[in-house]
Each structure stands twice: as C-alpha cells, then as structure tokens.
JSON list of C-alpha atoms in Angstrom, two decimals:
[
{"chain": "A", "resi": 1, "resn": "UNK", "atom": "CA", "xyz": [16.49, -9.23, 8.82]},
{"chain": "A", "resi": 2, "resn": "UNK", "atom": "CA", "xyz": [15.88, -5.55, 9.43]},
{"chain": "A", "resi": 3, "resn": "UNK", "atom": "CA", "xyz": [19.06, -3.46, 9.48]},
{"chain": "A", "resi": 4, "resn": "UNK", "atom": "CA", "xyz": [18.42, -0.43, 11.70]},
{"chain": "A", "resi": 5, "resn": "UNK", "atom": "CA", "xyz": [21.59, 1.45, 10.75]},
{"chain": "A", "resi": 6, "resn": "UNK", "atom": "CA", "xyz": [20.87, 1.04, 7.04]},
{"chain": "A", "resi": 7, "resn": "UNK", "atom": "CA", "xyz": [17.25, 2.18, 7.46]},
{"chain": "A", "resi": 8, "resn": "UNK", "atom": "CA", "xyz": [18.30, 5.28, 9.45]},
{"chain": "A", "resi": 9, "resn": "UNK", "atom": "CA", "xyz": [20.92, 6.11, 6.82]},
{"chain": "A", "resi": 10, "resn": "UNK", "atom": "CA", "xyz": [18.36, 5.75, 4.02]},
{"chain": "A", "resi": 11, "resn": "UNK", "atom": "CA", "xyz": [15.83, 7.89, 5.89]},
{"chain": "A", "resi": 12, "resn": "UNK", "atom": "CA", "xyz": [18.41, 10.61, 6.59]},
{"chain": "A", "resi": 13, "resn": "UNK", "atom": "CA", "xyz": [19.39, 10.64, 2.91]},
{"chain": "A", "resi": 14, "resn": "UNK", "atom": "CA", "xyz": [15.75, 10.88, 1.81]},
{"chain": "A", "resi": 15, "resn": "UNK", "atom": "CA", "xyz": [15.11, 13.80, 4.18]},
{"chain": "A", "resi": 16, "resn": "UNK", "atom": "CA", "xyz": [18.23, 15.64, 2.96]},
{"chain": "A", "resi": 17, "resn": "UNK", "atom": "CA", "xyz": [17.29, 15.19, -0.70]},
{"chain": "A", "resi": 18, "resn": "UNK", "atom": "CA", "xyz": [13.68, 16.20, -0.10]},
{"chain": "A", "resi": 19, "resn": "UNK", "atom": "CA", "xyz": [14.78, 19.29, 1.83]},
{"chain": "A", "resi": 20, "resn": "UNK", "atom": "CA", "xyz": [17.21, 20.29, -0.92]},
{"chain": "A", "resi": 21, "resn": "UNK", "atom": "CA", "xyz": [14.44, 19.87, -3.50]},
{"chain": "A", "resi": 22, "resn": "UNK", "atom": "CA", "xyz": [12.08, 22.06, -1.45]},
{"chain": "A", "resi": 23, "resn": "UNK", "atom": "CA", "xyz": [14.71, 24.77, -1.08]},
{"chain": "A", "resi": 24, "resn": "UNK", "atom": "CA", "xyz": [15.38, 24.72, -4.83]},
{"chain": "A", "resi": 25, "resn": "UNK", "atom": "CA", "xyz": [11.68, 24.88, -5.70]},
{"chain": "A", "resi": 26, "resn": "UNK", "atom": "CA", "xyz": [10.81, 27.58, -3.18]},
{"chain": "A", "resi": 27, "resn": "UNK", "atom": "CA", "xyz": [13.77, 29.78, -4.04]},
{"chain": "A", "resi": 28, "resn": "UNK", "atom": "CA", "xyz": [15.30, 32.45, -1.87]},
{"chain": "A", "resi": 29, "resn": "UNK", "atom": "CA", "xyz": [12.02, 34.29, -1.21]},
{"chain": "A", "resi": 30, "resn": "UNK", "atom": "CA", "xyz": [9.85, 31.21, -0.67]},
{"chain": "A", "resi": 31, "resn": "UNK", "atom": "CA", "xyz": [11.15, 29.89, 2.62]},
{"chain": "A", "resi": 32, "resn": "UNK", "atom": "CA", "xyz": [11.10, 31.41, 6.07]},
{"chain": "A", "resi": 33, "resn": "UNK", "atom": "CA", "xyz": [12.98, 31.09, 9.36]},
{"chain": "A", "resi": 34, "resn": "UNK", "atom": "CA", "xyz": [11.12, 28.08, 10.78]},
{"chain": "A", "resi": 35, "resn": "UNK", "atom": "CA", "xyz": [10.96, 25.97, 7.61]},
{"chain": "A", "resi": 36, "resn": "UNK", "atom": "CA", "xyz": [13.89, 23.87, 8.91]},
{"chain": "A", "resi": 37, "resn": "UNK", "atom": "CA", "xyz": [11.68, 22.54, 11.72]},
{"chain": "A", "resi": 38, "resn": "UNK", "atom": "CA", "xyz": [9.55, 20.45, 9.30]},
{"chain": "A", "resi": 39, "resn": "UNK", "atom": "CA", "xyz": [12.47, 18.29, 8.06]},
{"chain": "A", "resi": 40, "resn": "UNK", "atom": "CA", "xyz": [13.88, 18.03, 11.60]},
{"chain": "A", "resi": 41, "resn": "UNK", "atom": "CA", "xyz": [10.48, 16.87, 12.89]},
{"chain": "A", "resi": 42, "resn": "UNK", "atom": "CA", "xyz": [10.27, 14.21, 10.20]},
{"chain": "A", "resi": 43, "resn": "UNK", "atom": "CA", "xyz": [13.88, 13.19, 10.72]},
{"chain": "A", "resi": 44, "resn": "UNK", "atom": "CA", "xyz": [13.11, 12.49, 14.38]},
{"chain": "A", "resi": 45, "resn": "UNK", "atom": "CA", "xyz": [9.78, 10.87, 13.50]},
{"chain": "A", "resi": 46, "resn": "UNK", "atom": "CA", "xyz": [11.59, 8.69, 10.96]},
{"chain": "A", "resi": 47, "resn": "UNK", "atom": "CA", "xyz": [14.14, 7.60, 13.56]},
{"chain": "A", "resi": 48, "resn": "UNK", "atom": "CA", "xyz": [11.24, 6.63, 15.82]},
{"chain": "A", "resi": 49, "resn": "UNK", "atom": "CA", "xyz": [9.65, 4.77, 12.93]},
{"chain": "A", "resi": 50, "resn": "UNK", "atom": "CA", "xyz": [12.85, 2.83, 12.21]},
{"chain": "A", "resi": 51, "resn": "UNK", "atom": "CA", "xyz": [13.18, 1.92, 15.88]},
{"chain": "A", "resi": 52, "resn": "UNK", "atom": "CA", "xyz": [9.52, 0.87, 16.15]},
{"chain": "A", "resi": 53, "resn": "UNK", "atom": "CA", "xyz": [9.80, -1.29, 13.00]},
{"chain": "A", "resi": 54, "resn": "UNK", "atom": "CA", "xyz": [12.82, -3.00, 14.54]},
{"chain": "A", "resi": 55, "resn": "UNK", "atom": "CA", "xyz": [10.85, -3.68, 17.73]},
{"chain": "A", "resi": 56, "resn": "UNK", "atom": "CA", "xyz": [7.67, -4.74, 15.89]},
{"chain": "A", "resi": 57, "resn": "UNK", "atom": "CA", "xyz": [9.53, -7.32, 13.84]},
{"chain": "A", "resi": 58, "resn": "UNK", "atom": "CA", "xyz": [10.78, -8.94, 17.06]},
{"chain": "A", "resi": 59, "resn": "UNK", "atom": "CA", "xyz": [7.33, -9.46, 18.61]},
{"chain": "A", "resi": 60, "resn": "UNK", "atom": "CA", "xyz": [4.89, -12.24, 17.86]},
{"chain": "A", "resi": 61, "resn": "UNK", "atom": "CA", "xyz": [2.30, -11.92, 15.10]},
{"chain": "A", "resi": 62, "resn": "UNK", "atom": "CA", "xyz": [-0.48, -11.48, 17.65]},
{"chain": "A", "resi": 63, "resn": "UNK", "atom": "CA", "xyz": [1.27, -8.47, 19.23]},
{"chain": "A", "resi": 64, "resn": "UNK", "atom": "CA", "xyz": [2.47, -7.05, 15.91]},
{"chain": "A", "resi": 65, "resn": "UNK", "atom": "CA", "xyz": [-0.94, -5.59, 15.06]},
{"chain": "A", "resi": 66, "resn": "UNK", "atom": "CA", "xyz": [-1.31, -3.80, 18.37]},
{"chain": "A", "resi": 67, "resn": "UNK", "atom": "CA", "xyz": [2.27, -2.50, 18.23]},
{"chain": "A", "resi": 68, "resn": "UNK", "atom": "CA", "xyz": [1.74, -1.31, 14.65]},
{"chain": "A", "resi": 69, "resn": "UNK", "atom": "CA", "xyz": [-1.52, 0.46, 15.50]},
{"chain": "A", "resi": 70, "resn": "UNK", "atom": "CA", "xyz": [0.12, 2.12, 18.52]},
{"chain": "A", "resi": 71, "resn": "UNK", "atom": "CA", "xyz": [2.94, 3.32, 16.28]},
{"chain": "A", "resi": 72, "resn": "UNK", "atom": "CA", "xyz": [0.49, 4.75, 13.74]},
{"chain": "A", "resi": 73, "resn": "UNK", "atom": "CA", "xyz": [-1.56, 6.43, 16.47]},
{"chain": "A", "resi": 74, "resn": "UNK", "atom": "CA", "xyz": [1.50, 8.08, 18.04]},
{"chain": "A", "resi": 75, "resn": "UNK", "atom": "CA", "xyz": [2.76, 9.34, 14.66]},
{"chain": "A", "resi": 76, "resn": "UNK", "atom": "CA", "xyz": [-0.66, 10.77, 13.89]},
{"chain": "A", "resi": 77, "resn": "UNK", "atom": "CA", "xyz": [-0.91, 12.39, 17.32]},
{"chain": "A", "resi": 78, "resn": "UNK", "atom": "CA", "xyz": [2.56, 13.95, 17.06]},
{"chain": "A", "resi": 79, "resn": "UNK", "atom": "CA", "xyz": [1.84, 15.13, 13.51]},
{"chain": "A", "resi": 80, "resn": "UNK", "atom": "CA", "xyz": [-1.47, 16.75, 14.38]},
{"chain": "A", "resi": 81, "resn": "UNK", "atom": "CA", "xyz": [0.11, 18.46, 17.39]},
{"chain": "A", "resi": 82, "resn": "UNK", "atom": "CA", "xyz": [2.98, 19.72, 15.24]},
{"chain": "A", "resi": 83, "resn": "UNK", "atom": "CA", "xyz": [0.63, 21.09, 12.56]},
{"chain": "A", "resi": 84, "resn": "UNK", "atom": "CA", "xyz": [-1.64, 22.74, 15.13]},
{"chain": "A", "resi": 85, "resn": "UNK", "atom": "CA", "xyz": [1.32, 24.45, 16.82]},
{"chain": "A", "resi": 86, "resn": "UNK", "atom": "CA", "xyz": [2.75, 25.53, 13.49]},
{"chain": "A", "resi": 87, "resn": "UNK", "atom": "CA", "xyz": [-0.51, 26.99, 12.19]},
{"chain": "A", "resi": 88, "resn": "UNK", "atom": "CA", "xyz": [-1.19, 28.67, 15.54]},
{"chain": "A", "resi": 89, "resn": "UNK", "atom": "CA", "xyz": [2.25, 30.27, 15.99]},
{"chain": "A", "resi": 90, "resn": "UNK", "atom": "CA", "xyz": [3.44, 30.87, 12.43]},
{"chain": "A", "resi": 91, "resn": "UNK", "atom": "CA", "xyz": [1.03, 33.05, 10.52]},
{"chain": "A", "resi": 92, "resn": "UNK", "atom": "CA", "xyz": [3.02, 33.55, 7.32]},
{"chain": "A", "resi": 93, "resn": "UNK", "atom": "CA", "xyz": [3.01, 31.05, 4.47]},
{"chain": "A", "resi": 94, "resn": "UNK", "atom": "CA", "xyz": [0.73, 28.46, 6.06]},
{"chain": "A", "resi": 95, "resn": "UNK", "atom": "CA", "xyz": [0.03, 26.91, 2.65]},
{"chain": "A", "resi": 96, "resn": "UNK", "atom": "CA", "xyz": [3.72, 26.13, 2.05]},
{"chain": "A", "resi": 97, "resn": "UNK", "atom": "CA", "xyz": [3.96, 24.67, 5.55]},
{"chain": "A", "resi": 98, "resn": "UNK", "atom": "CA", "xyz": [1.01, 22.36, 4.96]},
{"chain": "A", "resi": 99, "resn": "UNK", "atom": "CA", "xyz": [2.18, 21.27, 1.50]},
{"chain": "A", "resi": 100, "resn": "UNK", "atom": "CA", "xyz": [5.70, 20.51, 2.69]},
{"chain": "A", "resi": 101, "resn": "UNK", "atom": "CA", "xyz": [4.35, 18.70, 5.75]},
{"chain": "A", "resi": 102, "resn": "UNK", "atom": "CA", "xyz": [2.14, 16.42, 3.67]},
{"chain": "A", "resi": 103, "resn": "UNK", "atom": "CA", "xyz": [4.93, 15.67, 1.19]},
{"chain": "A", "resi": 104, "resn": "UNK", "atom": "CA", "xyz": [7.20, 14.64, 4.06]},
{"chain": "A", "resi": 105, "resn": "UNK", "atom": "CA", "xyz": [4.38, 12.65, 5.68]},
{"chain": "A", "resi": 106, "resn": "UNK", "atom": "CA", "xyz": [3.58, 10.72, 2.49]},
{"chain": "A", "resi": 107, "resn": "UNK", "atom": "CA", "xyz": [7.30, 10.04, 2.02]},
{"chain": "A", "resi": 108, "resn": "UNK", "atom": "CA", "xyz": [7.48, 8.64, 5.56]},
{"chain": "A", "resi": 109, "resn": "UNK", "atom": "CA", "xyz": [4.47, 6.40, 4.90]},
{"chain": "A", "resi": 110, "resn": "UNK", "atom": "CA", "xyz": [6.04, 5.02, 1.72]},
{"chain": "A", "resi": 111, "resn": "UNK", "atom": "CA", "xyz": [9.34, 4.45, 3.53]},
{"chain": "A", "resi": 112, "resn": "UNK", "atom": "CA", "xyz": [7.59, 2.65, 6.39]},
{"chain": "A", "resi": 113, "resn": "UNK", "atom": "CA", "xyz": [5.50, 0.52, 4.05]},
{"chain": "A", "resi": 114, "resn": "UNK", "atom": "CA", "xyz": [8.55, -0.60, 2.07]},
{"chain": "A", "resi": 115, "resn": "UNK", "atom": "CA", "xyz": [10.39, -1.62, 5.23]},
{"chain": "A", "resi": 116, "resn": "UNK", "atom": "CA", "xyz": [7.37, -3.41, 6.67]},
{"chain": "A", "resi": 117, "resn": "UNK", "atom": "CA", "xyz": [6.67, -5.34, 3.46]},
{"chain": "A", "resi": 118, "resn": "UNK", "atom": "CA", "xyz": [10.24, -6.61, 3.02]},
{"chain": "A", "resi": 119, "resn": "UNK", "atom": "CA", "xyz": [10.10, -9.19, 5.86]},
{"chain": "A", "resi": 120, "resn": "UNK", "atom": "CA", "xyz": [6.55, -10.23, 4.90]},
{"chain": "A", "resi": 121, "resn": "UNK", "atom": "CA", "xyz": [7.63, -10.79, 1.29]},
{"chain": "A", "resi": 122, "resn": "UNK", "atom": "CA", "xyz": [10.65, -12.78, 2.45]},
{"chain": "A", "resi": 123, "resn": "UNK", "atom": "CA", "xyz": [8.47, -14.98, 4.70]},
{"chain": "A", "resi": 124, "resn": "UNK", "atom": "CA", "xyz": [6.03, -15.59, 1.86]},
{"chain": "A", "resi": 125, "resn": "UNK", "atom": "CA", "xyz": [8.86, -16.55, -0.52]},
{"chain": "A", "resi": 126, "resn": "UNK", "atom": "CA", "xyz": [10.29, -18.93, 2.10]},
{"chain": "A", "resi": 127, "resn": "UNK", "atom": "CA", "xyz": [6.84, -20.44, 2.67]},
{"chain": "A", "resi": 128, "resn": "UNK", "atom": "CA", "xyz": [6.29, -20.98, -1.07]},
{"chain": "A", "resi": 129, "resn": "UNK", "atom": "CA", "xyz": [9.74, -22.55, -1.37]},
{"chain": "A", "resi": 130, "resn": "UNK", "atom": "CA", "xyz": [9.02, -24.82, 1.60]},
{"chain": "A", "resi": 131, "resn": "UNK", "atom": "CA", "xyz": [5.68, -25.95, 0.11]},
{"chain": "A", "resi": 132, "resn": "UNK", "atom": "CA", "xyz": [7.23, -26.59, -3.31]},
{"chain": "A", "resi": 133, "resn": "UNK", "atom": "CA", "xyz": [10.06, -28.68, -1.83]},
{"chain": "A", "resi": 134, "resn": "UNK", "atom": "CA", "xyz": [7.56, -30.68, 0.25]},
{"chain": "A", "resi": 135, "resn": "UNK", "atom": "CA", "xyz": [5.52, -31.47, -2.87]},
{"chain": "A", "resi": 136, "resn": "UNK", "atom": "CA", "xyz": [8.67, -32.54, -4.74]},
{"chain": "A", "resi": 137, "resn": "UNK", "atom": "CA", "xyz": [9.50, -35.07, -2.02]}
]
C-alpha cells in the first residue's frame, strides 16, 4: 500500500538534494534572491502530488483516470502560472529560472511515475501468481 509519510519524506529529501546541487553548480554569483521560491513551489506541489496519489489509489479504476487527469491538469496549470509570474516579475537570469524549473518538473514527474507504477506492478504480480496457482490446481 502507499505510505504517504514515506513518500513525503522521500520527496523532501529529493528537493533538498536537488537544491544543494543547484547551489553548488551555480556558485555564489549564479543565484539570486528569489531562487528559493522554485524549490518551495515544487516542495508544495510534491506534497499535493503525494496526497493526490494517496486519494487516487483509493478510488475505483473507472474514477482513477479522471482523478489522474485532473491532477495532471492542475499541476500543469499551477506550473504555467508560476512560470508566467516569474518571467513577468523577475527580469534577471530568466534562463537559469527556466532550466531549474524544468529540472524540478522532470524530477517530480519521475517521482510520481515511480509511485504510481508500484501498486500497478504489485497487482500484476499478484494476478500472475493467482493465475499460475489456478493452473497448478
């Protein structure tokens, strides 16, 4: 089953490591005052993702698709709004903002995919085991 606390802890660790890597790569002159808002945005978005995965795994298969698509749409809407506000209000270093945003976004997608595939893989393994034991009888 999906462990929400474990997923949130993993996501927080990933964000901290990714932020530390960005700060090391950019150096002292490469970052600016509002760079912290990108990891905070994705930390909150990741918490929402963990919560939505928990809720999606509790609904029926028929409702899972609509809940998943709603989750993807909301993440995309929030992300586009965030980028538009950032590009509009912060004029300096827009390239670094966009690169860091997309790295965080791809990381979130990988994280979400891993956590969504775990229960599906477990169900498939259980189904194969059930079929093989039925054939043996």
